Amino acid sequence: MSNVRRTIACLLIGLGALLLAAAVMVPTYTVGKVAKTPLDLRVTTIAKSVPGEESLVLDAKSLTSPDGSARIDTGVPIVSQRFLTVEEPSGADQMTMQAGQTLRRDDREGDTGLLTASVDRVTIDRKTGEPIPMSPNGSIALTVDKSGDSVADPSQRVGLQYRFPIGTEKKSYPYFDLNARATYDIEYIDESEVNGVPVYHFRQSIPVTNMWDVFPAATNKLTLPAAKWGLEGDGQVTMTRFYTNTRDVWVEPKTGAILKGGEQLHLYYGRSAEQVDVTALKSHLVFDEDTIDAQMAVTQDSLDRLTLFGRTLPIGLAVLGGTALLAGIILGVRSGSPRRRRAVR
């Protein structure tokens, strides 16, 4: 009988040691595998102009009409919609994100309300969120060919864009702005909450940017009669389109997911960067509640996996391992006790 007990004791001690080792290895090894941006992302984000705040849009038809000056519509409801998917090439350590985005005025139907449209692609590291070091690591499509297919221009970029690093820190990060096609720091502001979830608030300021230098499209530099620009005189006046923006994002730090975002867009025509002659677009856009809820749901799934492999499972294994180890030691001691007593006699 004592031999059976000793065998069981050895098995319990071995099992306990194995479970304790697993408790240490699971968070060390598995969390590193789990703590990556998921490859099955299909995310739609919608940002709308804030009711009651200034929202201006230049009526493009007023620039081409034979009479009158440029007309700026006020109180225009603006909607920005982005559909983000994961495309190839993607794998264990990197992923290619594609974002189709439209900006439209919501007071007009169909294409008549479309202001801008783009398709952006970038291949990033699944942990850091940074574009991978290859050339090119992205592309931007703003135009279409005769068949209606988007024409993608290669883009080489640095800086975050759609995700922050796994384990976001309270510091500034380089962040790529799609409109300016340039990278500027996004600064840590403070810690707050979004629907009860702790988040880090970051803010980025985009300096006034000459859009003709960024992308020499016809709409980025226009020469029209002075009267069309609302100026005195009979001559022709050339105006350049300029862009500036203030971007706010609220990031769940464990996953790097952006739960809430907003942009204060301002595009205008001017004879110089310092002079706003005609506003093209000015609006404060923020994620709507449905978008925030959807971002929260996706992020919560990632948090649940991190909690399972980083805390719940290791604790459970440690408790079971400790219990098995202690039981094996006790059983081993008891199985040897009778022999020691007989030896004393």
Coordinates of C-alpha atoms in Angstrom, one line a residue:
M1 CA 0.0 0.0 0.0
S2 CA 2.8 2.4 0.8
N3 CA 4.4 1.8 -2.6
V4 CA 1.1 2.9 -4.2
R5 CA 1.0 6.0 -2.1
R6 CA 4.6 6.8 -2.9
T7 CA 3.8 6.4 -6.6
I8 CA 0.8 8.7 -6.4
A9 CA 2.8 11.2 -4.4
C10 CA 5.5 11.3 -7.0
L11 CA 2.8 11.7 -9.7
L12 CA 1.2 14.6 -7.8
I13 CA 4.5 16.3 -7.2
G14 CA 5.4 16.0 -10.9
L15 CA 2.0 17.2 -12.0
G16 CA 2.2 20.1 -9.5
A17 CA 5.7 21.1 -10.8
L18 CA 4.4 20.9 -14.4
L19 CA 1.4 23.1 -13.6
L20 CA 3.5 25.7 -11.8
A21 CA 5.9 25.8 -14.7
A22 CA 3.0 26.3 -17.0
A23 CA 1.7 29.1 -14.8
V24 CA 4.9 30.9 -15.4
M25 CA 5.3 30.1 -19.1
V26 CA 1.7 30.9 -20.2
P27 CA 1.9 34.7 -19.6
T28 CA 5.6 34.8 -20.7
Y29 CA 5.0 33.0 -24.0
T30 CA 1.3 33.0 -24.9
V31 CA 0.5 36.6 -24.1
G32 CA 3.3 37.6 -26.5
K33 CA 1.4 35.7 -29.2
V34 CA -2.0 37.0 -28.2
A35 CA -1.0 40.6 -27.8
K36 CA -1.1 41.5 -31.4
T37 CA -3.6 43.4 -33.6
P38 CA -6.2 40.8 -34.8
L39 CA -6.1 39.8 -38.5
D40 CA -9.9 39.6 -38.8
L41 CA -10.6 43.3 -38.4
R42 CA -13.5 44.7 -40.4
V43 CA -14.2 48.1 -38.8
T44 CA -16.6 50.8 -39.9
T45 CA -16.1 54.2 -38.2
I46 CA -18.4 57.1 -38.6
A47 CA -17.6 60.7 -37.5
K48 CA -20.2 63.5 -37.7
S49 CA -20.0 67.2 -37.4
V50 CA -20.8 68.4 -33.8
P51 CA -24.3 69.9 -33.7
G52 CA -24.3 73.6 -32.8
E53 CA -20.7 74.1 -33.8
E54 CA -19.6 76.0 -37.0
S55 CA -19.7 73.7 -40.1
L56 CA -18.9 75.4 -43.4
V57 CA -18.7 74.0 -46.9
L58 CA -17.8 75.9 -50.2
D59 CA -20.4 75.2 -52.8
A60 CA -18.2 74.0 -55.7
K61 CA -20.9 74.9 -58.3
S62 CA -20.7 78.6 -57.3
L63 CA -17.1 78.7 -58.5
T64 CA -18.1 77.7 -62.0
S65 CA -21.3 79.6 -62.3
P66 CA -21.2 82.6 -64.6
D67 CA -22.6 84.9 -62.1
G68 CA -22.0 85.7 -58.4
S69 CA -19.1 85.1 -56.1
A70 CA -18.1 81.9 -54.3
R71 CA -20.9 80.8 -51.9
I72 CA -20.1 79.2 -48.5
D73 CA -22.9 77.1 -47.0
T74 CA -23.3 77.3 -43.3
G75 CA -24.6 74.8 -40.7
V76 CA -23.8 71.9 -43.1
P77 CA -24.1 68.4 -41.5
I78 CA -20.8 66.5 -42.5
V79 CA -20.3 62.8 -42.2
S80 CA -16.9 61.0 -42.5
Q81 CA -17.1 57.3 -43.0
R82 CA -14.2 54.8 -43.0
F83 CA -14.3 51.1 -43.7
L84 CA -11.1 49.4 -42.6
T85 CA -10.1 45.8 -43.5
V86 CA -7.1 43.6 -43.4
E87 CA -5.6 42.6 -46.8
E88 CA -2.6 40.7 -48.1
P89 CA 0.3 40.7 -47.4
S90 CA -0.5 39.8 -43.8
G91 CA 0.9 37.2 -41.4
A92 CA 2.2 36.4 -37.9
D93 CA 4.1 39.7 -37.4
Q94 CA 2.7 42.1 -39.9
M95 CA -0.6 43.1 -41.5
T96 CA -1.8 45.3 -44.3
M97 CA -4.6 47.6 -43.5
Q98 CA -6.8 49.2 -46.1
A99 CA -9.1 52.1 -45.3
G100 CA -11.7 53.4 -47.8
Q101 CA -12.8 56.8 -46.6
T102 CA -15.4 59.3 -47.8
L103 CA -16.3 62.7 -46.6
R104 CA -19.7 64.0 -47.6
R105 CA -22.3 66.6 -46.8
D106 CA -25.3 64.9 -45.4
D107 CA -27.9 67.4 -46.7
R108 CA -27.5 66.2 -50.3
E109 CA -28.3 62.9 -51.9
G110 CA -25.9 60.5 -53.6
D111 CA -22.8 61.7 -55.3
T112 CA -23.9 65.4 -55.2
G113 CA -23.0 65.4 -51.5
L114 CA -19.6 63.7 -51.9
L115 CA -16.7 66.0 -50.9
T116 CA -13.7 63.7 -50.9
A117 CA -12.9 60.0 -51.3
S118 CA -9.7 58.0 -50.8
V119 CA -8.4 54.5 -50.5
D120 CA -5.3 54.2 -48.2
R121 CA -3.1 51.1 -47.7
V122 CA -0.3 50.6 -45.2
T123 CA 1.6 47.5 -44.0
I124 CA 2.3 47.7 -40.3
D125 CA 3.9 45.7 -37.4
R126 CA 1.1 43.9 -35.5
K127 CA 2.6 44.9 -32.1
T128 CA 4.0 48.4 -32.5
G129 CA 1.5 49.7 -35.1
E130 CA 4.5 51.2 -37.0
P131 CA 4.8 50.8 -40.8
I132 CA 7.3 48.1 -41.7
P133 CA 10.7 49.2 -43.0
M134 CA 10.2 48.5 -46.7
S135 CA 9.8 50.7 -49.7
P136 CA 7.0 51.5 -50.4
N137 CA 5.1 50.5 -47.3
G138 CA 1.8 52.0 -48.4
S139 CA -0.2 53.6 -51.1
I140 CA -2.8 56.4 -51.4
A141 CA -5.6 56.5 -54.1
L142 CA -7.5 59.8 -54.6
T143 CA -8.4 59.4 -58.3
V144 CA -9.9 56.8 -60.6
D145 CA -9.1 55.7 -64.1
K146 CA -11.5 55.6 -67.1
S147 CA -12.9 52.2 -65.9
G148 CA -13.6 53.6 -62.5
D149 CA -10.8 51.8 -60.7
S150 CA -8.8 53.7 -58.1
V151 CA -5.3 54.8 -59.1
A152 CA -2.9 54.2 -56.2
D153 CA 0.2 56.3 -55.7
P154 CA 3.0 54.6 -53.8
S155 CA 3.5 56.1 -50.3
Q156 CA 6.5 55.8 -48.0
R157 CA 5.6 56.7 -44.5
V158 CA 6.6 56.5 -40.8
G159 CA 4.4 56.9 -37.8
L160 CA 1.2 55.4 -36.4
Q161 CA -2.1 55.9 -38.1
Y162 CA -4.9 53.4 -37.4
R163 CA -3.5 51.7 -34.3
F164 CA -1.3 52.5 -31.3
P165 CA 1.3 50.1 -29.9
I166 CA 0.3 47.1 -27.7
G167 CA 1.0 48.6 -24.3
T168 CA 0.7 52.3 -25.3
E169 CA 2.7 54.6 -23.0
K170 CA 2.1 58.1 -21.8
K171 CA 4.4 59.8 -24.3
S172 CA 4.3 61.4 -27.7
Y173 CA 4.3 59.3 -30.8
P174 CA 5.0 60.1 -34.5
Y175 CA 1.6 60.0 -36.3
F176 CA 1.0 60.1 -40.1
D177 CA -1.6 62.5 -41.5
L178 CA -3.2 61.2 -44.7
N179 CA -4.2 64.7 -46.0
A180 CA -0.8 66.3 -45.5
R181 CA 1.0 63.1 -46.3
A182 CA 3.4 64.0 -43.5
T183 CA 4.3 62.8 -40.0
Y184 CA 3.9 65.0 -36.9
D185 CA 4.0 64.1 -33.2
I186 CA 0.8 63.3 -31.4
E187 CA 1.1 64.4 -27.8
Y188 CA -0.1 62.6 -24.7
I189 CA -2.6 64.9 -22.9
D190 CA -4.1 63.0 -20.0
E191 CA -5.8 59.8 -18.8
S192 CA -9.6 59.6 -18.8
E193 CA -12.4 57.1 -19.5
V194 CA -14.6 56.1 -22.4
N195 CA -17.7 54.3 -21.2
G196 CA -15.9 53.2 -18.1
V197 CA -12.8 52.0 -19.9
P198 CA -9.5 53.7 -19.0
V199 CA -8.0 55.4 -22.0
Y200 CA -5.1 57.8 -22.9
H201 CA -6.0 61.0 -24.6
F202 CA -3.6 62.2 -27.4
R203 CA -3.7 65.4 -29.5
Q204 CA -2.0 66.2 -32.8
S205 CA -1.8 69.7 -34.4
I206 CA -1.2 69.8 -38.2
P207 CA 0.5 73.0 -39.3
V208 CA -0.9 74.9 -42.3
T209 CA 0.0 72.8 -45.3
N210 CA 0.1 73.9 -49.0
M211 CA -2.1 71.2 -50.7
W212 CA -0.7 72.0 -54.1
D213 CA 2.7 70.9 -52.9
V214 CA 1.3 67.7 -51.5
F215 CA -0.9 66.8 -54.5
P216 CA -1.0 69.0 -57.5
A217 CA -4.7 68.4 -58.4
A218 CA -6.6 71.1 -60.3
T219 CA -8.7 71.9 -57.2
N220 CA -5.7 72.7 -55.1
K221 CA -4.7 75.8 -57.1
L222 CA -7.4 77.9 -58.9
T223 CA -7.2 81.0 -61.0
L224 CA -10.5 82.8 -61.2
P225 CA -11.8 86.4 -61.7
A226 CA -11.3 88.5 -58.6
A227 CA -15.1 89.0 -58.3
K228 CA -15.5 85.2 -58.0
W229 CA -13.3 85.2 -54.9
G230 CA -15.3 88.1 -53.5
L231 CA -12.4 90.6 -54.2
E232 CA -12.4 93.9 -55.9
G233 CA -11.0 94.4 -59.4
D234 CA -11.3 92.9 -62.8
G235 CA -8.2 90.8 -63.0
Q236 CA -7.5 87.1 -62.5
V237 CA -6.5 86.0 -59.0
T238 CA -4.8 82.7 -58.2
M239 CA -5.7 81.0 -55.0
T240 CA -4.0 78.0 -53.4
R241 CA -5.7 75.5 -51.2
F242 CA -4.4 75.1 -47.6
Y243 CA -5.1 72.6 -44.9
T244 CA -4.8 72.4 -41.1
N245 CA -6.2 70.1 -38.5
T246 CA -6.4 69.3 -34.8
R247 CA -6.8 65.6 -34.1
D248 CA -7.9 64.0 -30.8
V249 CA -7.8 60.3 -30.1
W250 CA -8.6 58.3 -27.0
V251 CA -6.6 55.0 -26.9
E252 CA -7.1 51.9 -24.8
P253 CA -3.5 51.4 -23.8
K254 CA -3.3 47.6 -23.4
T255 CA -4.5 46.9 -27.0
G256 CA -3.6 50.2 -28.7
A257 CA -7.2 50.4 -30.1
I258 CA -8.6 53.9 -30.7
L259 CA -12.0 54.0 -29.0
K260 CA -12.9 57.6 -29.8
G261 CA -11.6 60.2 -32.2
G262 CA -12.2 63.7 -33.5
E263 CA -10.8 66.1 -36.0
Q264 CA -11.2 69.9 -36.3
L265 CA -10.7 70.2 -40.1
H266 CA -10.0 73.5 -41.9
L267 CA -9.4 73.8 -45.6
Y268 CA -9.3 77.2 -47.3
Y269 CA -8.2 79.1 -50.4
G270 CA -5.8 81.9 -49.8
R271 CA -3.3 84.1 -51.6
S272 CA -0.9 83.0 -48.9
A273 CA -0.9 80.5 -46.0
E274 CA -1.6 83.3 -43.5
Q275 CA -4.6 84.7 -45.3
V276 CA -8.0 82.9 -45.3
D277 CA -9.8 84.3 -48.4
V278 CA -12.4 81.6 -49.0
T279 CA -13.2 78.7 -46.7
A280 CA -13.5 75.4 -48.5
L281 CA -14.4 73.3 -45.5
K282 CA -14.4 73.9 -41.7
S283 CA -16.0 71.4 -39.3
H284 CA -15.4 69.5 -36.1
L285 CA -16.1 65.8 -36.6
V286 CA -16.3 63.2 -33.8
F287 CA -17.1 59.5 -33.7
D288 CA -20.8 58.8 -33.2
E289 CA -22.0 56.6 -30.4
D290 CA -22.5 53.6 -32.5
T291 CA -18.9 53.7 -33.6
I292 CA -17.7 54.1 -30.0
D293 CA -19.8 51.1 -29.0
A294 CA -18.5 49.0 -31.9
Q295 CA -14.9 49.9 -31.1
M296 CA -15.5 49.0 -27.5
A297 CA -16.9 45.6 -28.4
V298 CA -13.9 44.7 -30.6
T299 CA -11.5 46.0 -28.0
Q300 CA -13.2 44.1 -25.1
D301 CA -12.6 40.8 -27.0
S302 CA -8.9 41.5 -27.1
L303 CA -8.9 42.6 -23.5
D304 CA -10.7 39.3 -22.5
R305 CA -8.0 37.3 -24.3
L306 CA -5.2 39.2 -22.6
T307 CA -6.9 38.7 -19.2
L308 CA -7.4 35.0 -19.8
F309 CA -3.8 34.3 -20.8
G310 CA -2.2 36.9 -18.7
R311 CA -4.0 36.5 -15.4
T312 CA -6.9 34.1 -15.1
L313 CA -5.3 31.0 -16.6
P314 CA -1.9 31.5 -14.9
I315 CA -3.6 31.9 -11.5
G316 CA -5.7 28.8 -12.0
L317 CA -2.7 26.8 -13.1
A318 CA -0.7 28.1 -10.1
V319 CA -3.5 27.2 -7.6
L320 CA -3.9 23.7 -9.1
G321 CA -0.2 23.2 -9.3
G322 CA 0.4 24.3 -5.7
T323 CA -2.4 22.1 -4.5
A324 CA -1.1 19.1 -6.4
L325 CA 2.5 19.7 -5.2
L326 CA 1.4 20.1 -1.5
A327 CA -0.8 17.0 -1.7
G328 CA 2.0 15.0 -3.2
I329 CA 4.4 16.1 -0.4
I330 CA 2.0 15.3 2.4
L331 CA 1.1 12.0 0.9
G332 CA 4.8 11.2 0.4
V333 CA 5.6 12.1 4.0
R334 CA 2.7 10.0 5.3
S335 CA 3.6 7.0 3.2
G336 CA 7.1 7.0 4.7
S337 CA 6.1 7.4 8.4
P338 CA 5.3 3.7 9.3
R339 CA 8.7 2.5 8.1
R340 CA 10.5 5.1 10.2
R341 CA 8.5 4.1 13.3
R342 CA 9.3 0.4 12.8
A343 CA 13.0 1.3 12.5
V344 CA 12.9 3.0 15.9
R345 CA 11.6 -0.1 17.6

